[in-house]
Amino acid sequence: MKKQLTTVLWAAALLLVCGNAAAQTIASSIKGRVLSADGQALEYANVLLQKAADSSIVKLEYTLADGSYLIANLEPGQYRLAVSFVGYPNYLSQIHDVQAGQTLSVPEIKLQPVANELQGVTVKAQKPLLEIRPDKTIFNVEGSITASGSNAFDLLRKSPGVVIDNNDNITMLGRAGIRIYIDGRPSPMQGADLAQFLRNLQSNEIEAIELITNPSAKYDAQGNAGIINIRLKKDKKLGANGNVNLGYSVGEKAWYNGGVSANYRNKKTNVFGSYNYSDNEFLNFMTIDRSQLGSRFDQSSEQNSVTQNHNFKVGADWTLNQKETIGVLASGFLGNNSYHGDGRTEISRVGQTAIDSILIAQSDNAGQRNNLNFNLNYRFDNGKGKSLNLDADYGMFRNTGEEFQPNYYFDAQEKVKLSERIFASSTPTDIDIYTFKADFENKLWGGQLGAGIKATYVRTDNTFDFFNVLDNVKVLNTDLSNQFIYTENVNAAYVSYSRQLKKWGFNAGLRAEQTNSEGDLEAYKPVNDDNVQRHYLDFFPSGGITYNLSPKNTFALNYSRRVNRPSYQDLNPFQNRLDELTYEQGNPFLRPEYANNLQLRHTLTTASTRP
């Protein structure tokens, strides 16, 4: 039996980032090797780390060329390793007890080959799980045995170089500021909205995930850490077809999902649609220890979230002739969310062990997150290197949130109530996004010339009404309530050129973006009003050189300048409270953050034959 194995060797990786960087502390880790029965290293074996208590998946890693693996950033606890590789039975390890700060070396795992010989087997060609290219890494979801029954959020956790923290912040190669694209179009969603959308996008809809660390001038400059492009499946078979999917998983809480998709295609027309539903429950624990104004606060909280999400898509493409196609697409995301949190804060004087008082706080939040998107597109391609793509998009978000938060102070024995403060809030948010872009490509001087324009207009309307609750009656607090309206217009143009000269490849581009933004804070009391306007023009060069020593041995040097503009959530100065003593608040005076990214990369591919 012949197998094609791909070895990816990063001989050098240099990342120079100008901007803010997030530092992560490595806790515990597990390392080891996976071998065949005769001692040969098995590359790209799937190594799943599971919690011993309930078999829930903690992390996924793949073995390197020498069969080694390293699973880092682990919390102390008891785990099992589940290993799988094509042609071998699955392996499940004994329980491993990982201590705080320990790097546990696991004995070598030797997989035994399948004993029975198969006759009359039809082998179907399949893309490799990972494709390493000079400009990006592609995670082919269809090639992953762990993708079934999963969603886009979980798949990103398993993507190489991608880390998602407990607050759903996504980083790539240790850098924050990722932009998510869907089929080459930037997603306007951020924060909790984006996380909920990704959790409801099922793996059976996804073809591949592209990790682009240094995007070309064709892409928006937004996003210091690069771009993650999620490519959805497109059925190209003639006739009618469809599928139904159901999923259920159990971890700390139970999740289930289901969906249906259908497609009809003939020589001139393609009509498609899909619907997915998910019901998820999340449990989160948080501790905060801090000192302020001579007092020490030791806070712990347990938060339980329940979401029911509906995700749908419907569209059609018409082939006008061999060169031209027009299409329409409508998609939406409708979600209901509920949240309950219980918090406990022990308050003492700095330097003393005796507790002065205890704060017991609860938080109940219910809301909706609704999103509708519409796209009209035109495609021209003469099949000889000349193409023109036009896209017009409109997206709308309508989110609501109602919160009730009682805070009770007790004595050190938690028997006598000292005081109480009860709050409530209402936080509706309306967002409208309009986009038009045009991309043109043509052959020039033996290479490929690209040029394009794009205009985007965004308007967000955030209302924050804060209430004090007295004798079960809500009284509006005009000092803390406000309405924050933020508008942003970005006009962009770019030009790029690439050419291949024997073993050398060159690409260069320049993107210009002119930004006009305004944040208008309207408070109930005029003294709290504020208005911040920004107008600026930026240039973002990019380029790269590749040298192909051989078809399987490539060196690449890439550079790009990027920007990370503050989100409307970062700019909105209203207070989002965890309890009376803990809140987060935006700053309307934040300025954009810039990054200059330089990457040196070496990719070596080798082939081997194994029986």
Short mmCIF file of C-alpha atoms in Angstrom, two decimals, residues 288-290 296-300 344-348:
data_model
loop_
_atom_site.label_atom_id
_atom_site.label_comp_id
_atom_site.label_asym_id
_atom_site.label_seq_id
_atom_site.Cartn_x
_atom_site.Cartn_y
_atom_site.Cartn_z
CA ILE A 288 -10.22 37.91 39.78
CA ASP A 289 -7.85 39.00 42.56
CA ARG A 290 -7.06 42.71 42.78
CA ARG A 296 -8.24 43.65 48.51
CA PHE A 297 -10.96 41.95 46.43
CA ASP A 298 -10.91 38.16 45.90
CA GLN A 299 -13.65 37.44 43.38
CA SER A 300 -14.94 34.17 41.94
CA ARG A 344 -18.81 36.00 45.35
CA THR A 345 -16.26 38.65 46.37
CA GLU A 346 -14.39 38.60 49.69
CA ILE A 347 -13.32 42.11 50.73
CA SER A 348 -10.44 42.72 53.14
#
